[in-house]
């Protein structure tokens, strides 16, 4: 859908398509859910439990601050992880050679009842390669931009001394959940491949699988992947 406000910022305040209003409705729904959780946690804080929410409350965080942090953690940390895992499964289903090679690597390291942990990831180079290839083919965040915008380009000190540009993606401004997300993706994918055999329903051919994507905050598969364990 063409949003005229993106072409003519003058109309942005009018919210012609109701996108801002709709977004606010969804955000309020999330905040109401989290407010109930935070309220229950504050009432039960003396129970001796210890999790990230306890740590925030113990540190004196206000409910608004907790809501913002939860929105960042869940919004930025869940879609990207599940999207990447879904695309990795699709690529492996469509490439039986890669699937068998990954299964063989996992079988050589773990038995049927063994638990795969974070410390094992470094011992699984082919698993790491599969995840990297999935990220290369299907970037979870599709906002890839050119190196520069020609009309507004100016030289900056790339050593970090020019504070007109503060990019996201490196050093102290890198994604704070990057390391955790990588571990999650590797562990989820390894567990799915090692403990189960997968196929498409009704014996469908994986090469005929619809791989159209849907543009959004994350680059998801337009039709969610449906597979069954064998």
GROMACS .gro file of C-alpha atoms in nm:
model
  230
    1UNK     CA    1   0.000   0.000   0.000
    2UNK     CA    2   0.136   0.341  -0.098
    3UNK     CA    3   0.149   0.570   0.203
    4UNK     CA    4   0.142   0.924   0.073
    5UNK     CA    5   0.281   1.049   0.405
    6UNK     CA    6   0.611   0.876   0.323
    7UNK     CA    7   0.636   1.080   0.004
    8UNK     CA    8   0.506   1.406   0.149
    9UNK     CA    9   0.593   1.439   0.521
   10UNK     CA   10   0.356   1.735   0.540
   11UNK     CA   11   0.069   1.482   0.563
   12UNK     CA   12   0.231   1.270   0.834
   13UNK     CA   13   0.051   1.446   1.119
   14UNK     CA   14  -0.286   1.369   0.958
   15UNK     CA   15  -0.237   0.991   0.986
   16UNK     CA   16  -0.435   0.945   0.664
   17UNK     CA   17  -0.439   0.565   0.679
   18UNK     CA   18  -0.483   0.532   1.054
   19UNK     CA   19  -0.151   0.353   1.091
   20UNK     CA   20  -0.040   0.552   1.394
   21UNK     CA   21  -0.375   0.499   1.564
   22UNK     CA   22  -0.368   0.126   1.492
   23UNK     CA   23  -0.011   0.098   1.616
   24UNK     CA   24  -0.104   0.276   1.938
   25UNK     CA   25  -0.393   0.033   1.995
   26UNK     CA   26  -0.160  -0.266   1.963
   27UNK     CA   27   0.101  -0.102   2.184
   28UNK     CA   28  -0.157  -0.029   2.455
   29UNK     CA   29  -0.270  -0.392   2.445
   30UNK     CA   30   0.087  -0.508   2.504
   31UNK     CA   31   0.140  -0.256   2.782
   32UNK     CA   32  -0.178  -0.371   2.957
   33UNK     CA   33  -0.055  -0.731   2.948
   34UNK     CA   34   0.286  -0.637   3.085
   35UNK     CA   35   0.136  -0.408   3.350
   36UNK     CA   36  -0.054  -0.704   3.495
   37UNK     CA   37   0.262  -0.916   3.496
   38UNK     CA   38   0.466  -0.639   3.661
   39UNK     CA   39   0.190  -0.578   3.916
   40UNK     CA   40   0.182  -0.946   4.012
   41UNK     CA   41   0.561  -0.955   4.030
   42UNK     CA   42   0.576  -0.650   4.258
   43UNK     CA   43   0.325  -0.813   4.491
   44UNK     CA   44   0.520  -1.140   4.495
   45UNK     CA   45   0.867  -0.986   4.510
   46UNK     CA   46   0.924  -1.128   4.857
   47UNK     CA   47   0.888  -1.486   4.735
   48UNK     CA   48   1.260  -1.513   4.670
   49UNK     CA   49   1.236  -1.572   4.295
   50UNK     CA   50   1.509  -1.432   4.075
   51UNK     CA   51   1.467  -1.339   3.710
   52UNK     CA   52   1.522  -1.037   3.486
   53UNK     CA   53   1.197  -0.876   3.602
   54UNK     CA   54   1.304  -0.910   3.965
   55UNK     CA   55   1.634  -0.745   3.876
   56UNK     CA   56   1.457  -0.450   3.713
   57UNK     CA   57   1.226  -0.401   4.010
   58UNK     CA   58   1.512  -0.435   4.260
   59UNK     CA   59   1.702  -0.169   4.065
   60UNK     CA   60   1.417   0.077   4.108
   61UNK     CA   61   1.288   0.073   3.751
   62UNK     CA   62   0.953   0.244   3.697
   63UNK     CA   63   0.672   0.056   3.525
   64UNK     CA   64   0.715   0.271   3.214
   65UNK     CA   65   1.085   0.188   3.196
   66UNK     CA   66   1.012  -0.183   3.238
   67UNK     CA   67   0.749  -0.166   2.962
   68UNK     CA   68   0.993  -0.004   2.721
   69UNK     CA   69   1.265  -0.260   2.798
   70UNK     CA   70   1.023  -0.551   2.758
   71UNK     CA   71   0.904  -0.410   2.427
   72UNK     CA   72   1.262  -0.395   2.303
   73UNK     CA   73   1.352  -0.741   2.433
   74UNK     CA   74   1.043  -0.916   2.299
   75UNK     CA   75   0.987  -0.710   1.985
   76UNK     CA   76   1.347  -0.710   1.868
   77UNK     CA   77   1.448  -1.045   2.009
   78UNK     CA   78   1.168  -1.283   1.919
   79UNK     CA   79   1.072  -1.213   1.558
   80UNK     CA   80   1.429  -1.203   1.430
   81UNK     CA   81   1.520  -1.532   1.599
   82UNK     CA   82   1.213  -1.724   1.487
   83UNK     CA   83   1.229  -1.578   1.136
   84UNK     CA   84   1.592  -1.682   1.088
   85UNK     CA   85   1.524  -2.030   1.226
   86UNK     CA   86   1.226  -2.072   0.992
   87UNK     CA   87   1.430  -1.973   0.686
   88UNK     CA   88   1.714  -2.205   0.791
   89UNK     CA   89   1.468  -2.496   0.813
   90UNK     CA   90   1.331  -2.410   0.469
   91UNK     CA   91   1.680  -2.403   0.316
   92UNK     CA   92   1.770  -2.737   0.474
   93UNK     CA   93   1.445  -2.902   0.361
   94UNK     CA   94   1.516  -2.787   0.007
   95UNK     CA   95   1.876  -2.909   0.021
   96UNK     CA   96   1.884  -3.273   0.130
   97UNK     CA   97   2.263  -3.290   0.103
   98UNK     CA   98   2.305  -3.008   0.353
   99UNK     CA   99   2.038  -3.158   0.580
  100UNK     CA  100   2.211  -3.499   0.587
  101UNK     CA  101   2.551  -3.340   0.646
  102UNK     CA  102   2.419  -3.141   0.942
  103UNK     CA  103   2.243  -3.447   1.082
  104UNK     CA  104   2.566  -3.646   1.053
  105UNK     CA  105   2.762  -3.377   1.236
  106UNK     CA  106   2.511  -3.370   1.520
  107UNK     CA  107   2.486  -3.750   1.541
  108UNK     CA  108   2.864  -3.779   1.565
  109UNK     CA  109   2.866  -3.553   1.871
  110UNK     CA  110   2.543  -3.635   2.054
  111UNK     CA  111   2.333  -3.936   2.141
  112UNK     CA  112   1.954  -3.947   2.125
  113UNK     CA  113   1.916  -3.839   2.488
  114UNK     CA  114   2.204  -3.590   2.504
  115UNK     CA  115   2.125  -3.223   2.558
  116UNK     CA  116   2.288  -2.973   2.322
  117UNK     CA  117   2.415  -2.665   2.509
  118UNK     CA  118   2.577  -2.331   2.425
  119UNK     CA  119   2.923  -2.470   2.497
  120UNK     CA  120   2.879  -2.724   2.215
  121UNK     CA  121   2.820  -2.469   1.939
  122UNK     CA  122   3.192  -2.413   1.877
  123UNK     CA  123   3.227  -2.789   1.814
  124UNK     CA  124   2.970  -2.778   1.532
  125UNK     CA  125   3.123  -2.583   1.241
  126UNK     CA  126   2.869  -2.703   0.985
  127UNK     CA  127   2.581  -2.591   1.206
  128UNK     CA  128   2.743  -2.248   1.232
  129UNK     CA  129   2.787  -2.241   0.853
  130UNK     CA  130   2.419  -2.328   0.800
  131UNK     CA  131   2.307  -2.042   1.023
  132UNK     CA  132   2.541  -1.797   0.850
  133UNK     CA  133   2.411  -1.905   0.509
  134UNK     CA  134   2.051  -1.859   0.624
  135UNK     CA  135   2.137  -1.508   0.744
  136UNK     CA  136   2.312  -1.432   0.415
  137UNK     CA  137   2.017  -1.545   0.205
  138UNK     CA  138   1.740  -1.411   0.427
  139UNK     CA  139   1.837  -1.109   0.632
  140UNK     CA  140   1.581  -1.091   0.917
  141UNK     CA  141   1.591  -0.711   0.902
  142UNK     CA  142   1.534  -0.616   0.538
  143UNK     CA  143   1.629  -0.250   0.563
  144UNK     CA  144   1.951  -0.279   0.366
  145UNK     CA  145   2.057   0.067   0.251
  146UNK     CA  146   2.330   0.189   0.015
  147UNK     CA  147   2.664   0.303   0.149
  148UNK     CA  148   2.558   0.663   0.115
  149UNK     CA  149   2.277   0.889  -0.002
  150UNK     CA  150   2.426   1.083  -0.292
  151UNK     CA  151   2.237   1.410  -0.240
  152UNK     CA  152   2.316   1.446   0.130
  153UNK     CA  153   2.647   1.262   0.151
  154UNK     CA  154   2.934   1.417   0.343
  155UNK     CA  155   3.266   1.278   0.456
  156UNK     CA  156   3.282   1.172   0.817
  157UNK     CA  157   3.566   1.061   1.037
  158UNK     CA  158   3.517   0.685   1.033
  159UNK     CA  159   3.732   0.651   1.347
  160UNK     CA  160   3.444   0.779   1.555
  161UNK     CA  161   3.551   1.139   1.606
  162UNK     CA  162   3.274   1.292   1.395
  163UNK     CA  163   2.957   1.286   1.603
  164UNK     CA  164   2.729   1.395   1.320
  165UNK     CA  165   2.690   1.025   1.247
  166UNK     CA  166   2.613   0.771   1.518
  167UNK     CA  167   2.550   0.441   1.336
  168UNK     CA  168   2.385   0.136   1.487
  169UNK     CA  169   2.561  -0.196   1.441
  170UNK     CA  170   2.910  -0.182   1.586
  171UNK     CA  171   3.100  -0.140   1.911
  172UNK     CA  172   2.894   0.011   2.191
  173UNK     CA  173   2.600   0.066   1.954
  174UNK     CA  174   2.584  -0.294   1.839
  175UNK     CA  175   2.265  -0.491   1.900
  176UNK     CA  176   2.281  -0.583   2.271
  177UNK     CA  177   2.105  -0.911   2.207
  178UNK     CA  178   2.319  -1.023   1.912
  179UNK     CA  179   2.521  -1.284   2.101
  180UNK     CA  180   2.217  -1.424   2.278
  181UNK     CA  181   2.015  -1.441   1.954
  182UNK     CA  182   2.294  -1.629   1.779
  183UNK     CA  183   2.308  -1.884   2.058
  184UNK     CA  184   1.930  -1.925   2.048
  185UNK     CA  185   1.922  -1.981   1.672
  186UNK     CA  186   2.202  -2.238   1.683
  187UNK     CA  187   2.048  -2.427   1.974
  188UNK     CA  188   1.694  -2.427   1.833
  189UNK     CA  189   1.807  -2.536   1.487
  190UNK     CA  190   2.041  -2.805   1.624
  191UNK     CA  191   1.766  -2.945   1.846
  192UNK     CA  192   1.508  -2.949   1.567
  193UNK     CA  193   1.743  -3.130   1.329
  194UNK     CA  194   1.897  -3.372   1.579
  195UNK     CA  195   1.591  -3.494   1.766
  196UNK     CA  196   1.339  -3.506   1.481
  197UNK     CA  197   1.299  -3.600   1.116
  198UNK     CA  198   1.089  -3.348   0.926
  199UNK     CA  199   0.872  -3.354   0.616
  200UNK     CA  200   0.608  -3.142   0.449
  201UNK     CA  201   0.244  -3.249   0.498
  202UNK     CA  202   0.087  -3.485   0.243
  203UNK     CA  203   0.427  -3.576   0.101
  204UNK     CA  204   0.474  -3.242  -0.073
  205UNK     CA  205   0.799  -3.182  -0.258
  206UNK     CA  206   1.021  -2.933  -0.067
  207UNK     CA  207   1.143  -2.791  -0.398
  208UNK     CA  208   0.786  -2.681  -0.470
  209UNK     CA  209   0.766  -2.498  -0.139
  210UNK     CA  210   0.642  -2.141  -0.167
  211UNK     CA  211   0.932  -1.922  -0.054
  212UNK     CA  212   0.773  -1.583  -0.112
  213UNK     CA  213   0.859  -1.343   0.168
  214UNK     CA  214   0.651  -1.073   0.334
  215UNK     CA  215   0.805  -0.732   0.383
  216UNK     CA  216   0.776  -0.592   0.733
  217UNK     CA  217   0.984  -0.508   1.036
  218UNK     CA  218   1.130  -0.856   0.985
  219UNK     CA  219   1.147  -1.041   0.654
  220UNK     CA  220   0.913  -1.331   0.726
  221UNK     CA  221   0.783  -1.604   0.499
  222UNK     CA  222   0.451  -1.487   0.356
  223UNK     CA  223   0.287  -1.822   0.431
  224UNK     CA  224   0.422  -1.968   0.757
  225UNK     CA  225   0.617  -2.292   0.721
  226UNK     CA  226   0.412  -2.601   0.807
  227UNK     CA  227   0.613  -2.920   0.863
  228UNK     CA  228   0.545  -3.240   1.054
  229UNK     CA  229   0.782  -3.458   1.258
  230UNK     CA  230   0.827  -3.812   1.131
   0.00000   0.00000   0.00000
